Short mmCIF file of C-alpha atoms in Angstrom, two decimals:
data_model
loop_
_atom_site.label_atom_id
_atom_site.label_comp_id
_atom_site.label_asym_id
_atom_site.label_seq_id
_atom_site.Cartn_x
_atom_site.Cartn_y
_atom_site.Cartn_z
CA MET A 27 0.91 19.14 26.30
CA SER A 28 -0.32 21.80 23.92
CA LEU A 29 -3.90 22.75 23.62
CA VAL A 30 -6.05 20.65 21.74
CA ARG A 31 -6.78 21.79 18.22
CA ILE A 32 -9.30 20.35 15.64
CA LYS A 33 -8.09 21.83 12.26
CA ASP A 34 -10.31 21.76 9.14
CA ALA A 35 -8.92 19.28 6.42
CA THR A 36 -11.79 18.95 4.27
CA ASP A 37 -10.42 21.29 1.37
CA PRO A 38 -7.00 20.46 -0.23
CA GLY A 39 -6.75 23.94 -1.29
CA THR A 40 -6.89 25.19 2.25
CA TRP A 41 -5.55 22.17 4.58
CA GLY A 42 -1.99 22.94 4.24
CA PRO A 43 -1.79 24.63 7.47
CA ALA A 44 -3.60 21.84 9.07
CA ILE A 45 -1.38 19.38 7.76
CA ASP A 46 1.75 21.57 8.76
CA GLU A 47 0.17 21.50 12.43
CA ALA A 48 -0.17 17.79 12.33
CA VAL A 49 3.38 17.11 10.87
CA ASN A 50 4.88 19.37 13.59
CA ALA A 51 2.88 17.31 16.33
CA VAL A 52 4.09 14.06 15.11
CA SER A 53 7.68 15.52 15.17
CA ARG A 54 7.32 16.41 18.93
CA GLY A 55 6.38 12.90 19.64
CA GLU A 56 2.63 13.89 20.19
CA LEU A 57 -0.41 12.21 19.03
CA VAL A 58 -2.74 13.13 15.92
CA VAL A 59 -6.04 12.00 15.01
CA LEU A 60 -6.59 11.46 11.08
CA PRO A 61 -9.49 10.54 8.91
CA THR A 62 -8.96 7.13 6.91
CA ASP A 63 -10.84 5.25 4.33
CA THR A 64 -12.66 3.40 7.11
CA VAL A 65 -12.77 5.23 10.39
CA TYR A 66 -10.84 7.96 12.18
CA GLY A 67 -7.53 6.87 13.40
CA ILE A 68 -5.03 7.91 16.17
CA GLY A 69 -1.53 8.01 15.06
CA ALA A 70 2.00 8.16 16.25
CA ASP A 71 5.57 8.39 14.76
CA ALA A 72 6.39 4.55 14.21
CA PHE A 73 9.71 5.14 15.13
CA ASP A 74 9.34 7.00 18.41
CA PRO A 75 8.65 4.18 21.08
CA ARG A 76 7.57 6.82 23.57
CA ALA A 77 4.93 8.26 21.26
CA VAL A 78 3.70 4.46 20.36
CA GLN A 79 3.05 3.88 24.06
CA ALA A 80 1.36 7.14 24.31
CA LEU A 81 -1.04 5.76 21.48
CA LEU A 82 -1.65 2.69 23.57
CA ASP A 83 -2.30 4.35 26.74
CA ALA A 84 -4.66 6.70 24.96
CA LYS A 85 -6.74 3.84 23.83
CA GLY A 86 -6.55 1.83 26.82
CA ARG A 87 -4.73 -1.28 25.48
CA GLY A 88 -1.78 -3.09 26.36
CA ARG A 89 1.63 -4.00 24.38
CA HIS A 90 0.09 -7.29 23.43
CA MET A 91 -1.94 -5.35 21.00
CA PRO A 92 0.53 -3.56 18.71
CA PRO A 93 -0.87 -1.12 16.13
CA PRO A 94 -0.61 -1.59 12.47
CA VAL A 95 1.55 0.79 10.42
CA LEU A 96 0.16 2.99 7.61
CA ILE A 97 2.48 4.13 4.77
CA PRO A 98 2.39 6.39 2.07
CA ASP A 99 2.85 4.06 -1.02
CA VAL A 100 4.08 0.80 -2.06
CA ARG A 101 7.67 2.02 -2.39
CA THR A 102 7.96 2.15 1.41
CA LEU A 103 7.51 -1.76 1.58
CA ASP A 104 11.13 -2.63 1.23
CA GLY A 105 12.53 -0.45 3.69
CA LEU A 106 10.10 -1.91 6.47
CA ALA A 107 9.97 -5.59 5.56
CA THR A 108 12.20 -8.49 4.85
CA SER A 109 12.03 -11.07 1.88
CA VAL A 110 8.76 -9.59 0.31
CA PRO A 111 7.25 -12.18 -1.76
CA ASP A 112 6.14 -11.72 -5.39
CA GLY A 113 2.61 -12.62 -4.33
CA VAL A 114 2.70 -9.76 -1.83
CA ARG A 115 3.86 -7.26 -4.45
CA ALA A 116 1.09 -8.41 -6.56
CA LEU A 117 -1.39 -7.67 -3.95
CA ALA A 118 0.01 -4.36 -3.29
CA ASP A 119 -0.05 -3.20 -6.56
CA ALA A 120 -3.56 -4.28 -7.04
CA PHE A 121 -5.15 -3.01 -3.67
CA TRP A 122 -3.03 -0.20 -2.53
CA PRO A 123 -4.05 2.38 -1.70
CA GLY A 124 -7.08 0.57 -0.50
CA PRO A 125 -8.56 -1.82 2.24
CA LEU A 126 -5.73 -4.40 2.37
CA THR A 127 -3.52 -4.91 5.45
CA ILE A 128 -0.36 -7.30 4.88
CA ILE A 129 1.53 -8.80 7.71
CA LEU A 130 5.27 -9.20 6.90
CA ARG A 131 8.47 -9.83 8.83
CA ALA A 132 9.94 -6.39 9.90
CA GLN A 133 13.45 -5.26 9.04
CA PRO A 134 15.55 -6.48 12.21
CA SER A 135 17.60 -3.26 12.03
CA LEU A 136 14.64 -0.80 12.42
CA ALA A 137 14.68 1.16 15.62
CA TRP A 138 11.02 1.07 16.49
CA ASP A 139 8.95 -0.58 19.34
CA LEU A 140 5.28 -1.27 18.40
CA GLY A 141 4.63 -3.69 21.15
CA GLU A 142 4.70 -7.43 21.07
CA THR A 143 5.15 -7.99 17.52
CA ARG A 144 7.02 -11.12 17.40
CA GLY A 145 9.32 -9.44 14.83
CA THR A 146 6.47 -8.57 12.45
CA VAL A 147 4.85 -5.60 11.16
CA ALA A 148 1.29 -4.93 9.71
CA LEU A 149 1.21 -2.45 6.75
CA ARG A 150 -1.07 -0.90 4.82
CA VAL A 151 -1.61 2.04 2.24
CA PRO A 152 -5.00 4.10 3.20
CA ASP A 153 -7.34 5.18 0.30
CA HIS A 154 -7.89 8.73 1.75
CA ARG A 155 -6.52 11.77 0.48
CA VAL A 156 -5.90 13.49 4.03
CA ALA A 157 -4.09 10.39 5.36
CA LEU A 158 -1.96 10.23 2.55
CA ALA A 159 -1.02 13.97 2.52
CA LEU A 160 -0.04 13.48 6.10
CA LEU A 161 1.94 10.28 5.49
CA ARG A 162 3.67 11.79 2.63
CA ARG A 163 5.10 14.27 5.08
CA THR A 164 5.60 12.21 8.16
CA GLY A 165 6.68 8.71 6.98
CA PRO A 166 5.40 5.72 8.37
CA LEU A 167 2.67 5.93 11.19
CA ALA A 168 1.54 3.67 13.88
CA VAL A 169 -2.20 3.99 13.69
CA SER A 170 -5.09 2.51 15.37
CA SER A 171 -8.82 3.37 15.59
CA ALA A 172 -9.36 6.65 17.37
CA ASN A 173 -11.39 5.24 20.05
CA ARG A 174 -11.02 3.72 23.62
CA THR A 175 -10.54 -0.02 23.54
CA GLY A 176 -14.02 -1.70 23.66
CA ARG A 177 -16.02 1.36 22.66
CA PRO A 178 -17.45 2.16 18.95
CA ALA A 179 -14.82 3.46 16.21
CA ALA A 180 -15.35 7.22 15.57
CA THR A 181 -16.49 8.27 12.22
CA THR A 182 -16.17 12.09 12.93
CA VAL A 183 -13.63 13.91 14.59
CA GLN A 184 -16.06 15.27 17.25
CA GLU A 185 -16.49 11.44 18.16
CA ALA A 186 -13.08 11.02 18.46
CA TYR A 187 -12.33 13.86 20.49
CA ARG A 188 -15.24 13.06 23.13
CA GLN A 189 -13.36 9.66 23.50
CA LEU A 190 -9.73 10.66 23.50
CA GLY A 191 -9.95 14.12 24.89
CA ALA A 192 -6.63 16.19 25.58
CA SER A 193 -4.40 13.19 24.96
CA VAL A 194 -4.23 14.12 21.55
CA PRO A 195 -3.20 17.78 20.57
CA VAL A 196 -4.15 18.03 16.95
CA LEU A 197 -7.23 16.39 15.33
CA LEU A 198 -7.67 16.81 11.43
CA ASP A 199 -11.29 16.96 10.67
CA GLY A 200 -11.83 15.52 7.25
CA GLY A 201 -15.58 15.14 7.48
CA THR A 202 -17.39 11.83 8.04
CA ALA A 203 -15.47 8.78 7.55
CA PRO A 204 -16.92 6.22 5.62
CA GLY A 205 -17.10 3.35 8.28
CA GLY A 206 -18.42 0.13 7.00
CA VAL A 207 -16.31 -2.66 6.41
CA ALA A 208 -12.67 -3.29 7.77
CA SER A 209 -9.78 -3.91 5.66
CA THR A 210 -8.80 -7.80 4.83
CA ILE A 211 -5.65 -8.96 6.55
CA VAL A 212 -3.35 -11.26 4.78
CA ASP A 213 -0.36 -12.98 6.57
CA ALA A 214 2.74 -13.23 4.49
CA THR A 215 5.09 -14.54 7.30
CA GLY A 216 4.50 -18.21 6.46
CA ASP A 217 5.29 -20.45 3.58
CA VAL A 218 1.99 -19.25 1.98
CA LEU A 219 -0.08 -16.17 1.89
CA ARG A 220 -3.01 -16.84 4.11
CA VAL A 221 -5.91 -14.47 5.00
CA VAL A 222 -6.29 -13.85 8.89
CA ARG A 223 -9.36 -11.69 8.59
CA LEU A 224 -11.84 -11.19 5.72
CA GLY A 225 -12.98 -7.74 5.11
CA ALA A 226 -13.65 -5.42 2.39
CA LEU A 227 -11.90 -7.68 -0.10
CA ASP A 228 -13.02 -11.47 -0.39
CA LEU A 229 -11.00 -14.48 -1.11
CA GLU A 230 -11.98 -14.34 -4.79
CA ALA A 231 -10.56 -11.00 -5.40
CA LEU A 232 -7.43 -11.95 -3.69
CA ASN A 233 -6.91 -14.97 -5.77
CA ALA A 234 -7.52 -13.16 -9.03
CA VAL A 235 -4.15 -11.76 -8.25
CA THR A 236 -2.14 -14.32 -6.64
CA PRO A 237 -2.67 -17.56 -4.73
CA VAL A 238 -4.01 -16.62 -1.25
CA GLU A 239 -5.11 -19.44 1.23
CA ALA A 240 -8.49 -19.21 3.32
CA PRO A 241 -8.43 -18.41 6.89
CA LEU A 242 -7.37 -21.56 9.21
CA PRO A 243 -10.24 -22.87 11.53
CA PRO A 244 -10.39 -21.22 15.07
CA GLN A 245 -8.62 -23.89 16.73
CA GLU A 246 -5.58 -23.80 14.22
CA THR A 247 -5.27 -19.99 14.36
CA ALA A 248 -4.19 -19.80 17.99
CA ASP A 249 -0.45 -20.19 17.50
CA ALA A 250 -0.28 -19.60 13.78
CA PRO A 251 2.09 -16.97 12.56
CA GLY A 252 0.31 -13.65 12.46
CA THR A 253 -2.27 -14.55 14.94
CA GLY A 254 -2.54 -13.98 18.59
CA PRO A 255 -3.34 -11.34 21.50
CA GLY A 256 -2.17 -8.55 19.24
CA ALA A 257 -3.65 -9.08 15.66
CA THR A 258 -6.98 -7.33 15.73
CA GLU A 259 -8.19 -4.04 14.89
CA PRO A 260 -8.72 -0.44 13.95
CA GLY A 261 -9.31 -4.40 17.48
CA THR A 262 -7.09 -7.11 17.16
CA ALA A 263 -6.58 -11.47 17.22
CA GLN A 264 -3.00 -11.20 16.27
CA PRO A 265 -0.98 -12.40 13.46
CA ALA A 266 2.50 -12.38 14.31
CA ALA A 267 2.51 -8.75 13.59
CA GLY A 268 0.12 -7.27 16.14
CA ALA A 269 -1.86 -6.17 13.07
CA ALA A 270 -5.50 -1.19 13.49
CA GLN A 271 -7.14 0.08 9.25
CA PRO A 272 -8.21 3.48 10.72
CA ASP A 273 -6.55 -0.07 7.86
CA VAL A 274 -7.24 2.08 11.21
CA THR A 275 -6.65 -2.12 13.02
CA PRO A 276 -8.09 -5.64 12.60
CA SER A 277 -11.03 -6.69 14.78
CA ASP A 278 -10.43 -8.90 17.53
CA GLY A 279 -9.50 -11.99 15.79
CA PRO A 280 -9.43 -13.70 12.35
CA ALA A 281 -12.89 -13.64 10.83
CA ALA A 282 -14.33 -16.07 8.14
CA ALA A 283 -16.77 -13.54 7.35
CA PRO A 284 -16.28 -9.66 6.38
CA ALA A 285 -15.52 -7.81 9.61
CA PRO A 286 -17.44 -4.75 10.39
CA ALA A 287 -15.64 -1.57 10.74
CA GLY A 288 -15.24 -1.00 14.45
CA ASP A 289 -12.79 -0.89 17.50
CA ASP A 290 -9.43 -1.72 16.44
CA GLU A 291 -9.67 -2.40 12.82
CA ARG A 292 -5.83 -1.46 12.24
CA VAL A 293 -6.42 1.41 10.03
CA ASP A 294 -5.99 0.45 9.45
CA GLY A 295 -4.58 3.52 10.68
CA ASP A 296 -5.50 -0.06 11.94
CA ARG A 297 -8.11 -1.13 9.59
#
């Protein structure tokens, strides 16, 4: 493991070497910390099973809570998911980059292992220039909130370092993350689009674009597609995908009210 390096990534004019170092770390199968539009996230190459396991180990969480995947743009959608409904495309066009995580059926041919996903993947395009600059170089990253499970999500790179320590060799310092409300999670693995967790986007905003059903009552979500032990975060109740938001991930479970940014909201990096 190389020495821990906190790299300044606050200025696009000078952050090139910092992004280069993070890209190199990802290519070596190492972890990186990155800012997102919610909280700081911890990221790994989504196609490197050992790196993804290292991410879960660094957070102290099991395979039943798989991280979501952050992507650089909507064009990546078809390469990772099967049968993308027109409604999903409409939502992605309207709200990406932004606080919307979408759970879809994963392409069965993909060589990845995110954990117990039940054949799904939770995807988001973060609205943060540092995260996007990195994702355009690395491709899809498995990202969860940069904190130990059960502890507060980090809104500064120093907070992330205090929790994760030497498990992450490169940390990109993009200043203070906004925190606030987690991403809204929509499950697109069933016959209808359905909210799993309400967050920054409310049902009215979603339905202005395409029909989306309200969250099921708790007793009906236990075995519903896209729900279960791994769907929360940057924390997660989990839709079939094991959905972080830095969105980093969803928060532990479907929520009928907006979820505060915090542990495992699937930055989104899990949020």
